[in-house]
Every structure is written in C-alpha cells, then in structure tokens.
mmCIF file of N, CA and C in Angstrom:
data_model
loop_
_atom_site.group_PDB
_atom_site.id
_atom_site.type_symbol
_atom_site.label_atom_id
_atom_site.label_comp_id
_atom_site.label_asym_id
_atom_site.label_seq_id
_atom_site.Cartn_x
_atom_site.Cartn_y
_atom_site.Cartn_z
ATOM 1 N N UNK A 1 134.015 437.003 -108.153
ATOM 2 C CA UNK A 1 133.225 436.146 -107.286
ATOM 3 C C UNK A 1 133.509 434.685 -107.649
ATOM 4 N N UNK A 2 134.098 433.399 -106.550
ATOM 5 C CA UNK A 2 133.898 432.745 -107.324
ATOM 6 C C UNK A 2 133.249 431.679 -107.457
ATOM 7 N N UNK A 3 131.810 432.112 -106.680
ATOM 8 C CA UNK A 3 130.854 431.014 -106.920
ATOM 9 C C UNK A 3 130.443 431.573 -108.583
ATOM 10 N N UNK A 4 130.719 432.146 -109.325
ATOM 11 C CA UNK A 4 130.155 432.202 -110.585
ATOM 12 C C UNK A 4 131.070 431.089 -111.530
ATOM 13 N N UNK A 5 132.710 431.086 -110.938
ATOM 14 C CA UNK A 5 133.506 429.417 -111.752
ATOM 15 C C UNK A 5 133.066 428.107 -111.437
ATOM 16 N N UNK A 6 132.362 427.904 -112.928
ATOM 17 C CA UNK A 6 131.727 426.968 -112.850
ATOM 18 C C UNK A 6 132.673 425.343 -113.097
ATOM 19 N N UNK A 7 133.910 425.714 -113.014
ATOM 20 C CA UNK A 7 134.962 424.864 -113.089
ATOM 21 C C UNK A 7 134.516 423.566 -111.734
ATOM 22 N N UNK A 8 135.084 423.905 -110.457
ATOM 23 C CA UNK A 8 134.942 423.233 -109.394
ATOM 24 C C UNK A 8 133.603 422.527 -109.072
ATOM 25 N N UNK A 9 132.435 423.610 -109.294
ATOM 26 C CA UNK A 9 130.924 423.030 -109.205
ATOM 27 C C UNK A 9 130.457 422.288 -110.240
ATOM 28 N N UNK A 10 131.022 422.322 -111.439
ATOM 29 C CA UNK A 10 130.625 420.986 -112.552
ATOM 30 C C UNK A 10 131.301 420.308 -112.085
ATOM 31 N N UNK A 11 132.453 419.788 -111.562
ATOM 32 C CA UNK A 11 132.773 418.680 -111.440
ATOM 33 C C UNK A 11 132.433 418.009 -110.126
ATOM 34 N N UNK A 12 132.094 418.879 -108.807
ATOM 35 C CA UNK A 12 131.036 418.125 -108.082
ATOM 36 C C UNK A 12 130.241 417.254 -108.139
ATOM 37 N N UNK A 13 129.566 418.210 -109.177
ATOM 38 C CA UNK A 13 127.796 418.067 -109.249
ATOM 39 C C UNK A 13 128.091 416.289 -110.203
ATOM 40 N N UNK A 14 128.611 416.464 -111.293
ATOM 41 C CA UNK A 14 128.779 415.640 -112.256
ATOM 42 C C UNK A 14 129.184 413.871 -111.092
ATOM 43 N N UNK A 15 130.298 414.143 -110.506
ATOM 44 C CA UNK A 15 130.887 412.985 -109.627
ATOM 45 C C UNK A 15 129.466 413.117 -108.698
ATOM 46 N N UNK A 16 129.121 413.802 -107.780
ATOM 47 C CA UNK A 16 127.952 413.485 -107.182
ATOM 48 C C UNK A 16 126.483 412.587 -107.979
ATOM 49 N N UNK A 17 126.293 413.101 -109.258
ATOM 50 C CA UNK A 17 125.108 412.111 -109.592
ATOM 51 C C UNK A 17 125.721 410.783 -110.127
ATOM 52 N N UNK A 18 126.666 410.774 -110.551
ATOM 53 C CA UNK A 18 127.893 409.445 -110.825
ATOM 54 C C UNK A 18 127.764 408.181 -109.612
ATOM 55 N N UNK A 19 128.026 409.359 -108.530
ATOM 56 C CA UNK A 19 127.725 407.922 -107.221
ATOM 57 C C UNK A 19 126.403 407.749 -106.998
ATOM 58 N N UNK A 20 125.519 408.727 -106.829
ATOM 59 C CA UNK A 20 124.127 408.585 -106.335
ATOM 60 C C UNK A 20 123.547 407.333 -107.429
ATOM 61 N N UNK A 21 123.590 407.773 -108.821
ATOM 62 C CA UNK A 21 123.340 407.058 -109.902
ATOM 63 C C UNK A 21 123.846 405.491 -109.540
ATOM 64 N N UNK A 22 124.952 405.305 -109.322
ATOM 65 C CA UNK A 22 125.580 403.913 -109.094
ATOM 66 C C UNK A 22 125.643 403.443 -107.730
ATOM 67 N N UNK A 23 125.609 403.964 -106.679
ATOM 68 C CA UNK A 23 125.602 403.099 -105.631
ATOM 69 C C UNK A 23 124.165 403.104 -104.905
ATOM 70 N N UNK A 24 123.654 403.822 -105.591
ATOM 71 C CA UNK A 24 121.956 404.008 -104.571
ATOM 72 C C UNK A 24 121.220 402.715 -105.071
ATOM 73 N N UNK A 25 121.569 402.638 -106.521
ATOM 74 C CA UNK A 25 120.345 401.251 -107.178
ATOM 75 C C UNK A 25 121.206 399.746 -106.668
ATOM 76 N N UNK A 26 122.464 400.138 -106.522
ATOM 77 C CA UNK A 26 122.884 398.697 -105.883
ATOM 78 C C UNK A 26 122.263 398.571 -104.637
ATOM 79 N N UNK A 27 122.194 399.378 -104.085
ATOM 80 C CA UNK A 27 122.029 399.103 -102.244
ATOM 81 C C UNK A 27 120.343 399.338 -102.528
ATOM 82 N N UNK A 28 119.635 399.603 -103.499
ATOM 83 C CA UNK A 28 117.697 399.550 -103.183
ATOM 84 C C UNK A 28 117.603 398.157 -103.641
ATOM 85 N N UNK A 29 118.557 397.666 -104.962
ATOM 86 C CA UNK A 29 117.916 396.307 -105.427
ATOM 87 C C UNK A 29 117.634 395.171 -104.865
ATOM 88 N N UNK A 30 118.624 394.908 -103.770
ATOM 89 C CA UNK A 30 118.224 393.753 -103.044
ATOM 90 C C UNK A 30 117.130 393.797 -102.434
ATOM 91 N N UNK A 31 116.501 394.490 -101.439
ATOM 92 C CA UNK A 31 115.425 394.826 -101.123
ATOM 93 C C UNK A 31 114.601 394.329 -101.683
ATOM 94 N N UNK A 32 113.818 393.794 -100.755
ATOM 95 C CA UNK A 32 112.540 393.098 -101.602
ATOM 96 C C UNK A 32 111.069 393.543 -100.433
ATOM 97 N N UNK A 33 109.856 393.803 -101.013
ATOM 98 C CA UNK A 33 108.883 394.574 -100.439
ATOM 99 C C UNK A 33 108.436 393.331 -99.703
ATOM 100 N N UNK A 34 107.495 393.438 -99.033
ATOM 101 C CA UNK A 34 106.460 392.651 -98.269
ATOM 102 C C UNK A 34 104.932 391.936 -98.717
ATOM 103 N N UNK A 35 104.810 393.504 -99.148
ATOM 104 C CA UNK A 35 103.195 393.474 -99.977
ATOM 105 C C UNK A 35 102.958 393.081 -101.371
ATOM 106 N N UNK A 36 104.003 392.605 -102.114
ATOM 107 C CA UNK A 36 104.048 392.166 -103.512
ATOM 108 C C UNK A 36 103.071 391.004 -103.527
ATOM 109 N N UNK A 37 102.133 391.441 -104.470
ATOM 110 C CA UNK A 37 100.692 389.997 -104.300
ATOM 111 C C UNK A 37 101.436 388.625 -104.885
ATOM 112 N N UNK A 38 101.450 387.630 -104.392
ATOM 113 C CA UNK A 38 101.508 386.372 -105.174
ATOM 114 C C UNK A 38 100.387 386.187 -106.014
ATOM 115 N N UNK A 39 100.481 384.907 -107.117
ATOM 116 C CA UNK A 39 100.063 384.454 -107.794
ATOM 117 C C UNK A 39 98.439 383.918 -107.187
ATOM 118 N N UNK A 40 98.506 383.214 -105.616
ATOM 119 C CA UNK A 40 97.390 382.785 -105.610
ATOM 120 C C UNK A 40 96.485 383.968 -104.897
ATOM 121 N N UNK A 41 97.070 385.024 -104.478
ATOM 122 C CA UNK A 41 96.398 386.124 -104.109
ATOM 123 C C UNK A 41 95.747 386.645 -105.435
ATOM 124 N N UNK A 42 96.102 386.623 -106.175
ATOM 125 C CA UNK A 42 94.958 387.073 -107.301
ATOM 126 C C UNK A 42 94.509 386.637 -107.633
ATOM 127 N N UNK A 43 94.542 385.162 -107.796
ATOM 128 C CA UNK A 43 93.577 384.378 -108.072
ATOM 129 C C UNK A 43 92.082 384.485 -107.156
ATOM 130 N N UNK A 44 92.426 384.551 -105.843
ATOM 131 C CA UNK A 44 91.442 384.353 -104.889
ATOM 132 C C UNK A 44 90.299 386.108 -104.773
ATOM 133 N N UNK A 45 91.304 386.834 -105.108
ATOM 134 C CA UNK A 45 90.191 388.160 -105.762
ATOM 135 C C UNK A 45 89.503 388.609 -106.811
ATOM 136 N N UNK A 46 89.265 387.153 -107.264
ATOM 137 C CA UNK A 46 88.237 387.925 -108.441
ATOM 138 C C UNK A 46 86.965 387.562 -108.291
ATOM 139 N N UNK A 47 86.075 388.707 -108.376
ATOM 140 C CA UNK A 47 84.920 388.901 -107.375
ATOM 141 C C UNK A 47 83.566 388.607 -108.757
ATOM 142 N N UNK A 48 82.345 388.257 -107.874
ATOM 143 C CA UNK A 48 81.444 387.788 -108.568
ATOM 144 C C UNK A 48 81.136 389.532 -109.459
ATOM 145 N N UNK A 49 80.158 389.456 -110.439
ATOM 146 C CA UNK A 49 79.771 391.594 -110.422
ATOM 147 C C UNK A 49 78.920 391.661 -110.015
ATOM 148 N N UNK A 50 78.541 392.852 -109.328
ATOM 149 C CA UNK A 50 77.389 392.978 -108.720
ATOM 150 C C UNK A 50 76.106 392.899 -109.192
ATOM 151 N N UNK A 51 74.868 392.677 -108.694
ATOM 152 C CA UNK A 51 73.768 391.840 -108.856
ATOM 153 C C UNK A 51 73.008 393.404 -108.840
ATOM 154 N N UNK A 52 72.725 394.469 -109.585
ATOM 155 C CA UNK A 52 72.069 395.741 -109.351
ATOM 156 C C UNK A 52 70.827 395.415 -109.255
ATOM 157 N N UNK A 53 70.126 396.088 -108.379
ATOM 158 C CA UNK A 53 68.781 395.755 -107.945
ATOM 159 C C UNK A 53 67.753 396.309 -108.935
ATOM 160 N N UNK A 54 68.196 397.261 -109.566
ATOM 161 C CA UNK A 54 67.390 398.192 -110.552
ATOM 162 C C UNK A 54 67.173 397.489 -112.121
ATOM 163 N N UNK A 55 68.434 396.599 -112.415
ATOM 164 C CA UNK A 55 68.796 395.905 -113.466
ATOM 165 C C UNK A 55 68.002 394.784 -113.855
#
C-alpha cells in the first residue's frame, strides 16, 4: 500500500508548514485592525465606582 510510505508525505507535510509558517505572517503583518483603542480612548473610560445604595 503506498499510502503507508511515509517518504513522499513527510516531505509534503514538512514543505507545506515551511510556507504556511513563512508566507502567512508576512501577508497578516501589515494589516492593521480598526478597533485598536488609542491612548486617549482610555483615558476617557475610567469611570467614577459605583455609589451602592445599601453602603
């Protein structure tokens, strides 16, 4: 049988995570998100604590 020679399918598999590994993080890095908070966005959320009525 010779899907059991593991000759041809290691060296697939091996060159396949080789590229995935190296060309996938080049082509995600540039990318840059939308929703990344700036500096004055956090500033502007910090909230009083709440005033418990029971307290």
């Amino acid at each position: 049988m010779p899907q059991l020679n593991p000759s041809p399918w290691l060296a697939i598999l091996i060159f396949s995570w080789l590229i995935l590994l190296t060309v996938l993080p080049l082509k995600l890095m540039p990318h840059t998100f939308p929703d990344a908070p700036s500096p004055e966005a956090l500033e502007a959320l910090m909230m009083q604590p709440w005033a418990w009525p029971w307290f």
